[in-house]
Short mmCIF file of C-alpha atoms and ligand atoms in Angstrom, two decimals:
data_model
loop_
_atom_site.label_atom_id
_atom_site.label_comp_id
_atom_site.label_asym_id
_atom_site.label_seq_id
_atom_site.Cartn_x
_atom_site.Cartn_y
_atom_site.Cartn_z
CA UNK A 28 -14.77 10.96 15.30
CA UNK A 29 -18.08 10.75 13.46
CA UNK A 30 -21.41 12.01 14.78
CA UNK A 31 -22.62 8.46 15.21
CA UNK A 32 -19.68 7.53 17.39
CA UNK A 33 -20.08 10.69 19.46
CA UNK A 34 -23.73 9.87 20.03
CA UNK A 35 -22.89 6.38 21.15
CA UNK A 36 -19.91 7.67 23.21
CA UNK A 37 -17.75 4.87 21.97
CA UNK A 38 -14.12 4.61 21.02
CA UNK A 39 -13.60 4.46 17.24
CA UNK A 40 -13.91 0.96 15.84
CA UNK A 41 -10.47 -0.30 14.77
CA UNK A 42 -11.95 -2.28 11.85
CA UNK A 43 -12.93 1.04 10.27
CA UNK A 44 -9.40 2.46 9.98
CA UNK A 45 -7.61 2.29 6.65
CA UNK A 46 -3.94 1.36 6.40
CA UNK A 47 -3.12 5.06 5.89
CA UNK A 48 -4.92 5.85 9.18
CA UNK A 49 -2.82 3.25 11.02
CA UNK A 50 0.31 4.79 9.51
CA UNK A 51 -0.70 8.08 11.13
CA UNK A 52 -1.52 6.40 14.44
CA UNK A 53 1.82 4.59 14.66
CA UNK A 54 3.60 7.87 13.85
CA UNK A 55 1.72 9.52 16.74
CA UNK A 56 2.84 6.66 18.97
CA UNK A 57 6.41 7.13 17.69
CA UNK A 58 6.58 3.59 16.38
CA UNK A 59 8.25 2.52 13.14
CA UNK A 60 5.99 2.59 10.07
CA UNK A 61 5.99 -1.20 9.58
CA UNK A 62 3.92 -1.49 12.76
CA UNK A 63 0.96 -0.05 10.83
CA UNK A 64 0.86 -3.11 8.58
CA UNK A 65 1.15 -5.45 11.56
CA UNK A 66 -1.81 -3.81 13.26
CA UNK A 67 -3.86 -3.76 10.06
CA UNK A 68 -3.04 -7.43 9.34
CA UNK A 69 -3.93 -8.59 12.85
CA UNK A 70 -7.30 -6.83 12.58
CA UNK A 71 -8.22 -7.66 8.99
CA UNK A 72 -6.69 -11.14 8.63
CA UNK A 73 -6.25 -12.65 12.06
CA UNK A 74 -9.34 -11.01 13.49
CA UNK A 75 -7.82 -10.59 16.96
CA UNK A 76 -10.41 -10.35 19.73
CA UNK A 77 -8.30 -8.20 22.04
CA UNK A 78 -5.28 -5.90 21.71
CA UNK A 79 -3.46 -8.24 24.11
CA UNK A 80 -3.27 -10.80 21.33
CA UNK A 81 -0.99 -8.44 19.42
CA UNK A 82 2.06 -9.70 21.28
CA UNK A 83 4.40 -8.32 18.61
CA UNK A 84 3.79 -4.92 20.17
CA UNK A 85 5.16 -3.73 23.52
CA UNK A 86 2.61 -3.88 26.36
CA UNK A 87 2.46 -0.07 26.78
CA UNK A 88 1.57 0.34 23.09
CA UNK A 89 -1.16 -2.28 23.37
CA UNK A 90 -2.55 -0.41 26.39
CA UNK A 91 -2.51 2.86 24.48
CA UNK A 92 -4.29 1.27 21.52
CA UNK A 93 -6.87 -0.28 23.85
CA UNK A 94 -7.57 3.16 25.33
CA UNK A 95 -8.08 4.67 21.89
CA UNK A 96 -9.78 1.98 19.79
CA UNK A 97 -12.23 -0.87 20.20
CA UNK A 98 -10.88 -4.03 18.58
CA UNK A 99 -14.28 -5.49 17.73
CA UNK A 100 -17.30 -3.39 16.76
CA UNK A 101 -19.69 -6.35 16.54
CA UNK A 102 -20.21 -9.81 17.89
CA UNK A 103 -22.20 -12.71 16.50
CA UNK A 104 -25.47 -13.13 18.39
CA UNK A 105 -27.11 -15.87 16.34
CA UNK A 106 -26.52 -17.80 13.10
CA UNK A 107 -29.49 -19.36 11.32
CA UNK A 108 -29.14 -21.81 8.54
CA UNK A 109 -31.68 -22.54 5.83
CA UNK A 110 -31.85 -25.85 3.94
CA UNK A 111 -30.67 -24.13 0.75
CA UNK A 112 -27.34 -23.31 2.41
CA UNK A 113 -28.13 -19.65 3.19
CA UNK A 114 -26.78 -18.51 6.55
CA UNK A 115 -28.13 -15.49 8.30
CA UNK A 116 -25.95 -13.80 10.91
CA UNK A 117 -27.60 -11.67 13.56
CA UNK A 118 -24.95 -9.35 14.98
CA UNK A 119 -24.90 -7.14 18.06
CA UNK A 120 -23.27 -3.70 17.95
CA UNK A 121 -21.48 -2.29 20.99
CA UNK A 122 -24.50 -0.15 21.91
CA UNK A 123 -26.87 -3.13 21.64
CA UNK A 124 -28.22 -2.36 18.17
CA UNK A 125 -28.90 -5.52 16.18
CA UNK A 126 -27.95 -5.77 12.54
CA UNK A 127 -27.82 -8.63 10.10
CA UNK A 128 -25.83 -10.09 7.23
CA UNK A 129 -26.74 -12.97 4.95
CA UNK A 130 -24.29 -15.45 3.39
CA UNK A 131 -25.60 -16.91 0.16
CA UNK A 132 -23.78 -19.85 -1.48
CA UNK A 133 -23.84 -20.07 -5.27
CA UNK A 134 -21.82 -22.68 -7.14
CA UNK A 135 -18.21 -21.89 -6.35
CA UNK A 136 -18.58 -18.69 -4.36
CA UNK A 137 -20.21 -17.00 -1.41
CA UNK A 138 -22.10 -13.75 -1.72
CA UNK A 139 -22.42 -11.74 1.46
CA UNK A 140 -25.31 -9.32 1.86
CA UNK A 141 -24.44 -6.62 4.40
CA UNK A 142 -26.32 -3.84 6.20
CA UNK A 143 -25.40 -0.17 6.06
CA UNK A 144 -27.74 1.18 8.77
CA UNK A 145 -29.50 -0.15 11.86
CA UNK A 146 -33.10 0.04 10.66
CA UNK A 147 -34.04 2.24 7.72
CA UNK A 148 -35.81 5.58 7.28
CA UNK A 149 -37.31 4.83 3.88
CA UNK A 150 -40.25 2.58 4.75
CA UNK A 151 -40.70 0.77 1.42
CA UNK A 152 -44.05 -1.04 1.67
CA UNK A 153 -42.74 -4.61 1.45
CA UNK A 154 -39.44 -4.23 3.25
CA UNK A 155 -39.15 -5.46 6.84
CA UNK A 156 -36.12 -3.22 7.51
CA UNK A 157 -38.07 0.01 7.40
CA UNK A 158 -40.90 -1.07 9.66
CA UNK A 159 -39.29 0.12 12.88
CA UNK A 160 -37.71 3.24 11.35
CA UNK A 161 -34.05 4.23 11.41
CA UNK A 162 -32.05 3.73 14.61
CA UNK A 163 -28.74 5.04 13.33
CA UNK A 164 -26.08 4.90 10.65
CA UNK A 165 -23.48 2.17 10.99
CA UNK A 166 -19.87 3.29 11.29
CA UNK A 167 -17.34 1.94 8.79
CA UNK A 168 -15.99 -0.55 11.33
CA UNK A 169 -19.46 -2.06 11.68
CA UNK A 170 -19.85 -2.37 7.91
CA UNK A 171 -16.38 -3.91 7.48
CA UNK A 172 -16.91 -6.07 10.57
CA UNK A 173 -19.83 -7.87 8.95
CA UNK A 174 -17.52 -9.18 6.21
CA UNK A 175 -14.72 -10.00 8.66
CA UNK A 176 -17.04 -11.94 10.95
CA UNK A 177 -18.65 -13.74 8.02
CA UNK A 178 -15.23 -14.76 6.66
CA UNK A 179 -14.16 -15.88 10.11
CA UNK A 180 -17.38 -17.75 10.65
CA UNK A 181 -16.98 -19.51 7.30
CA UNK A 182 -13.44 -20.56 8.15
CA UNK A 183 -14.51 -22.02 11.48
CA UNK A 184 -18.06 -23.27 10.99
CA UNK A 185 -18.71 -24.06 7.37
CA UNK A 186 -16.84 -27.37 7.08
CA UNK A 187 -18.88 -28.76 9.96
CA UNK A 188 -22.12 -27.98 8.16
CA UNK A 189 -20.94 -29.01 4.71
CA UNK A 190 -24.02 -31.21 4.27
CA UNK A 191 -26.15 -28.08 3.86
CA UNK A 192 -23.73 -26.50 1.40
CA UNK A 193 -23.89 -27.02 -2.35
CA UNK A 194 -22.04 -29.94 -3.95
CA UNK A 195 -19.04 -27.77 -4.81
CA UNK A 196 -18.32 -26.11 -1.52
CA UNK A 197 -17.33 -22.47 -2.11
CA UNK A 198 -14.02 -21.16 -0.72
CA UNK A 199 -14.20 -19.95 2.84
CA UNK A 200 -14.46 -16.22 2.28
CA UNK A 201 -17.08 -14.09 0.60
CA UNK A 202 -16.19 -13.31 -3.02
CA UNK A 203 -19.07 -10.93 -3.62
CA UNK A 204 -20.49 -8.27 -1.35
CA UNK A 205 -23.90 -6.75 -1.92
CA UNK A 206 -24.96 -3.81 0.23
CA UNK A 207 -28.56 -4.98 0.15
CA UNK A 208 -29.15 -5.74 3.79
CA UNK A 209 -30.73 -3.37 6.22
CA UNK A 210 -30.63 0.35 5.52
CA UNK A 211 -30.03 2.77 2.69
CA UNK A 212 -26.29 2.80 1.86
CA UNK A 213 -26.30 6.17 0.07
CA UNK A 214 -27.84 7.78 3.15
CA UNK A 215 -24.65 6.78 4.99
CA UNK A 216 -22.31 7.74 2.19
CA UNK A 217 -18.98 8.57 3.88
CA UNK A 218 -18.89 5.61 6.26
CA UNK A 219 -20.04 3.29 3.46
CA UNK A 220 -17.29 4.35 1.07
CA UNK A 221 -14.64 4.16 3.75
CA UNK A 222 -15.80 0.59 4.53
CA UNK A 223 -15.83 -0.44 0.88
CA UNK A 224 -12.31 0.92 0.38
CA UNK A 225 -11.17 -1.26 3.30
CA UNK A 226 -12.94 -4.36 1.96
CA UNK A 227 -11.36 -3.69 -1.44
CA UNK A 228 -7.82 -3.12 -0.06
CA UNK A 229 -5.16 -5.54 -1.35
CA UNK A 230 -3.90 -6.45 2.13
CA UNK A 231 -7.37 -6.97 3.58
CA UNK A 232 -10.19 -9.20 2.35
CA UNK A 233 -9.35 -7.81 -1.10
CA UNK A 234 -12.81 -8.11 -2.59
CA UNK A 235 -12.72 -6.80 -6.15
CA UNK A 236 -14.58 -3.52 -6.68
CA UNK A 237 -16.61 -5.12 -9.45
CA UNK A 238 -17.67 -7.75 -6.94
CA UNK A 239 -19.11 -5.13 -4.60
CA UNK A 240 -22.64 -3.88 -5.32
CA UNK A 241 -24.26 -0.83 -3.74
CA UNK A 242 -28.05 -0.95 -3.86
CA UNK A 243 -30.05 2.25 -3.41
CA UNK A 244 -33.76 3.00 -3.13
CA UNK A 245 -33.05 6.07 -5.27
CA UNK A 246 -31.17 8.68 -3.24
CA UNK A 247 -30.37 10.97 -6.16
CA UNK A 248 -27.62 13.14 -4.56
CA UNK A 249 -25.79 9.94 -3.58
CA UNK A 250 -25.97 8.57 -7.13
CA UNK A 251 -24.65 11.87 -8.48
CA UNK A 252 -21.82 11.91 -5.94
CA UNK A 253 -20.89 8.30 -6.67
CA UNK A 254 -20.69 9.08 -10.38
CA UNK A 255 -17.90 11.58 -9.64
CA UNK A 256 -15.74 9.18 -7.61
CA UNK A 257 -14.29 7.18 -10.48
CA UNK A 258 -14.76 3.92 -8.57
CA UNK A 259 -15.51 0.52 -10.04
CA UNK A 260 -18.24 -0.54 -7.60
CA UNK A 261 -21.47 -1.85 -9.11
CA UNK A 262 -24.65 0.20 -8.70
CA UNK A 263 -28.15 -1.27 -8.30
CA UNK A 264 -31.20 0.95 -8.20
CA UNK A 265 -34.44 -0.32 -6.65
CA UNK A 266 -37.11 0.70 -9.12
CA UNK A 267 -40.03 -1.63 -8.38
CA UNK A 268 -42.58 0.39 -10.36
CA UNK A 269 -42.73 1.98 -13.83
CA UNK A 270 -44.74 5.11 -12.92
CA UNK A 271 -44.74 7.70 -10.16
CA UNK A 272 -48.07 6.87 -8.56
CA UNK A 273 -47.30 3.17 -8.15
CA UNK A 274 -43.71 3.87 -7.11
CA UNK A 275 -44.78 6.39 -4.48
CA UNK A 276 -47.31 3.85 -3.20
CA UNK A 277 -44.54 1.24 -2.78
CA UNK A 278 -41.61 3.55 -2.01
CA UNK A 279 -42.22 6.87 -0.21
CA UNK A 280 -38.72 8.00 -1.30
CA UNK A 281 -40.28 8.59 -4.73
CA UNK A 282 -41.98 11.73 -3.40
CA UNK A 283 -38.59 13.26 -2.69
CA UNK A 284 -36.92 12.04 -5.91
CA UNK A 285 -39.54 11.10 -8.50
CA UNK A 286 -38.81 8.82 -11.44
CA UNK A 287 -37.79 11.52 -13.93
CA UNK A 288 -35.20 12.88 -11.50
CA UNK A 289 -34.00 9.40 -10.53
CA UNK A 290 -33.67 8.15 -14.09
CA UNK A 291 -31.98 11.42 -15.09
CA UNK A 292 -29.34 10.80 -12.41
CA UNK A 293 -29.00 7.19 -13.60
CA UNK A 294 -28.49 8.32 -17.20
CA UNK A 295 -25.83 10.79 -16.09
CA UNK A 296 -24.20 8.05 -14.01
CA UNK A 297 -24.02 5.74 -17.04
CA UNK A 298 -22.68 8.52 -19.28
CA UNK A 299 -20.09 9.56 -16.75
CA UNK A 300 -18.87 6.10 -15.67
CA UNK A 301 -19.69 4.02 -18.72
CA UNK A 302 -20.98 1.39 -16.32
CA UNK A 303 -24.15 -0.65 -16.52
CA UNK A 304 -26.76 0.00 -13.83
CA UNK A 305 -28.89 -2.86 -12.55
CA UNK A 306 -32.52 -2.00 -11.81
CA UNK A 307 -34.16 -4.11 -9.12
CA UNK A 308 -37.82 -4.80 -9.73
CA UNK A 309 -39.69 -6.75 -7.05
CA UNK A 310 -42.74 -8.39 -8.60
CA UNK A 311 -45.90 -8.18 -6.49
CA UNK A 312 -48.97 -10.10 -7.59
CA UNK A 313 -51.57 -7.93 -9.30
CA UNK A 314 -49.76 -4.71 -8.42
CA UNK A 315 -46.77 -4.25 -10.75
CA UNK A 316 -46.50 -7.62 -12.52
CA UNK A 317 -49.00 -7.24 -15.37
CA UNK A 318 -48.36 -6.67 -19.13
CA UNK A 319 -49.27 -2.93 -18.98
CA UNK A 320 -46.58 -2.38 -16.31
CA UNK A 321 -44.08 -4.38 -18.37
CA UNK A 322 -44.84 -2.06 -21.32
CA UNK A 323 -44.47 1.05 -19.14
CA UNK A 324 -41.13 -0.26 -17.89
CA UNK A 325 -40.03 -0.93 -21.46
CA UNK A 326 -40.85 2.67 -22.38
CA UNK A 327 -38.60 3.86 -19.53
CA UNK A 328 -35.64 1.58 -20.22
CA UNK A 329 -35.65 0.68 -23.89
CA UNK A 330 -32.42 1.42 -25.75
CA UNK A 331 -30.51 1.90 -22.53
CA UNK A 332 -27.56 -0.34 -21.66
CA UNK A 333 -28.85 -1.56 -18.32
CA UNK A 334 -29.85 -4.77 -16.59
CA UNK A 335 -33.14 -5.59 -14.86
CA UNK A 336 -33.24 -7.96 -11.89
CA UNK A 337 -36.75 -9.31 -11.43
CA UNK A 338 -37.35 -10.58 -7.90
CA UNK A 339 -40.64 -12.24 -6.93
CA UNK A 340 -41.76 -10.72 -3.62
CA UNK A 341 -40.43 -12.50 -0.58
CA UNK A 342 -43.53 -12.52 1.64
CA UNK A 343 -43.28 -10.55 4.88
CA UNK A 344 -45.89 -10.46 7.62
CA UNK A 345 -46.12 -6.64 7.54
CA UNK A 346 -47.16 -6.43 3.88
CA UNK A 347 -50.30 -8.02 2.48
CA UNK A 348 -48.91 -8.53 -1.06
CA UNK A 349 -48.03 -11.91 -2.54
CA UNK A 350 -45.46 -13.19 -5.01
CA UNK A 351 -46.83 -13.67 -8.54
CA UNK A 352 -47.10 -17.14 -10.02
CA UNK A 353 -44.03 -18.34 -11.89
CA UNK A 354 -45.64 -17.97 -15.30
CA UNK A 355 -46.54 -14.32 -14.60
CA UNK A 356 -42.92 -13.60 -13.68
CA UNK A 357 -41.73 -15.41 -16.79
CA UNK A 358 -44.15 -13.48 -19.03
CA UNK A 359 -42.96 -10.19 -17.54
CA UNK A 360 -39.36 -11.21 -18.15
CA UNK A 361 -40.12 -12.31 -21.71
CA UNK A 362 -41.72 -8.95 -22.56
CA UNK A 363 -38.52 -7.16 -21.54
CA UNK A 364 -36.25 -9.67 -23.27
CA UNK A 365 -38.32 -9.36 -26.47
CA UNK A 366 -37.23 -5.74 -26.84
CA UNK A 367 -33.61 -6.47 -25.97
CA UNK A 368 -33.60 -5.48 -22.28
CA UNK A 369 -31.25 -7.82 -20.39
CA UNK A 370 -32.97 -9.41 -17.40
CA UNK A 371 -32.42 -11.93 -14.64
CA UNK A 372 -35.34 -13.57 -12.85
CA UNK A 373 -34.09 -14.18 -9.35
CA UNK A 374 -35.41 -16.81 -7.05
CA UNK A 375 -35.67 -15.60 -3.51
CA UNK A 376 -33.15 -17.42 -1.31
CA UNK A 377 -33.06 -18.17 2.36
CA UNK A 378 -36.73 -17.87 3.10
CA UNK A 379 -36.41 -20.37 5.96
CA UNK A 380 -33.70 -18.26 7.54
CA UNK A 381 -35.95 -15.15 7.44
CA UNK A 382 -33.50 -13.84 4.88
CA UNK A 383 -35.60 -11.10 3.32
CA UNK A 384 -34.32 -7.72 4.39
CA UNK A 385 -34.58 -7.04 8.09
CA UNK A 386 -36.79 -9.99 8.92
CA UNK A 387 -34.58 -11.60 11.54
CA UNK A 388 -33.89 -8.30 13.28
CA UNK A 389 -37.56 -7.43 13.24
CA UNK A 390 -38.42 -10.73 14.83
CA UNK A 391 -35.86 -10.12 17.57
CA UNK A 392 -37.17 -6.59 18.18
CA UNK A 393 -40.61 -8.01 18.76
CA UNK A 394 -39.43 -10.88 20.94
CA UNK A 395 -36.24 -9.79 22.66
CA UNK A 396 -34.15 -12.77 23.80
N1 SAH B 23 -32.02 0.41 0.67
C1 SAH B 23 -31.42 -0.28 -0.43
C2 SAH B 23 -30.83 -1.65 -0.09
C3 SAH B 23 -31.59 -2.57 0.80
S1 SAH B 23 -32.89 -3.55 0.17
C4 SAH B 23 -32.40 -0.41 -1.57
O1 SAH B 23 -33.57 -0.08 -1.39
O2 SAH B 23 -31.99 -0.80 -2.67
C5 SAH B 23 -32.27 -4.58 -1.10
C6 SAH B 23 -33.35 -4.94 -2.13
O3 SAH B 23 -34.31 -5.87 -1.60
C7 SAH B 23 -34.15 -3.72 -2.58
O4 SAH B 23 -34.33 -3.77 -3.96
C8 SAH B 23 -35.45 -3.92 -1.82
O5 SAH B 23 -36.49 -3.18 -2.38
C9 SAH B 23 -35.62 -5.42 -1.90
N2 SAH B 23 -36.59 -5.98 -0.96
C10 SAH B 23 -36.85 -5.61 0.31
N3 SAH B 23 -37.82 -6.35 0.86
C11 SAH B 23 -38.18 -7.25 -0.08
C12 SAH B 23 -39.14 -8.31 -0.12
N4 SAH B 23 -39.92 -8.56 0.92
N5 SAH B 23 -39.23 -9.02 -1.27
C13 SAH B 23 -38.44 -8.75 -2.33
N6 SAH B 23 -37.53 -7.78 -2.35
C14 SAH B 23 -37.40 -7.01 -1.25
#
């Protein structure tokens, strides 16, 4: 049992067990091995709401499982829909913590943005998630559960709201997962990786490793550890500023792991894994969006096989900054492209659904229902 579960005095969340764990559990219960797959399937595919629904198993086994594991680690509290098809799911944990996931439709697929912690300790200036501090790490079952509930919700609810979906309605399961919701995933390393292994498992949602992105504010030991795993997950690093003073101003984590240390770990990661890192750069009007900052960023990244995601600030009430005008964003992008740095200029989605990190949860913390 993890520390987090001990603190919350809860039974382990069944969604967070891998198939190999179920094989051990059924052996303990003196059941044949094939039962492990049945249990796993009923949790990951059928999304049973109670052990009693697992009628394939004898009643005494179901009772035993119910005593040892909670079937559901989360329930859906609220779903908000924006006109652009983005759905935001506010979810309640067993101990009452609120977390959120965001479903983003794009052409023929859904991307699901999931949370890794309730709240966040890192307090980036423009991020709503860090405003109330960190409540706790999520356990693997709560991370996996976000994808299971989103897939289930899509299967049940999406056809009814097809009018809000794009012309080509995406299939009813998320194809991409980005760990860009609330929290710092690399500060919850073990539970995160366990969850991602489950989401990636062939008999589960089976989301391809290259379709799963971990986004970090720059937790250097986590990046170094990830480099050693030999996994195919994508890594995004939130940079947001091209020098230490500006980065520390926007992201206090920069005091602990300044740019030189962070970029050193990123270089080692690329060397070791041969994978391309994406750098996230949120553009804030007058602060980090001007030609001198573009040049500083070029000096840091030039000649490196990486990708830069430029994201105009999504305005949040707690931060006075504004998004730059479109032509400023485009000029910044052009400067990078001119020297051969690959970029994407992202449009912020789901503003009407309070989709920027942590906004819906923050609203609920301030006005409890
Ligand atoms: N802790 C991780 C993942 C969560 S945030 C990280 O920092 O990467 C996911 C991304 O959204 C980060 O790049 C974050 O800096 C960015 N972000 C947060 N609030 C934002 C806002 N109001 N506007 C634009 N980007 C924001």
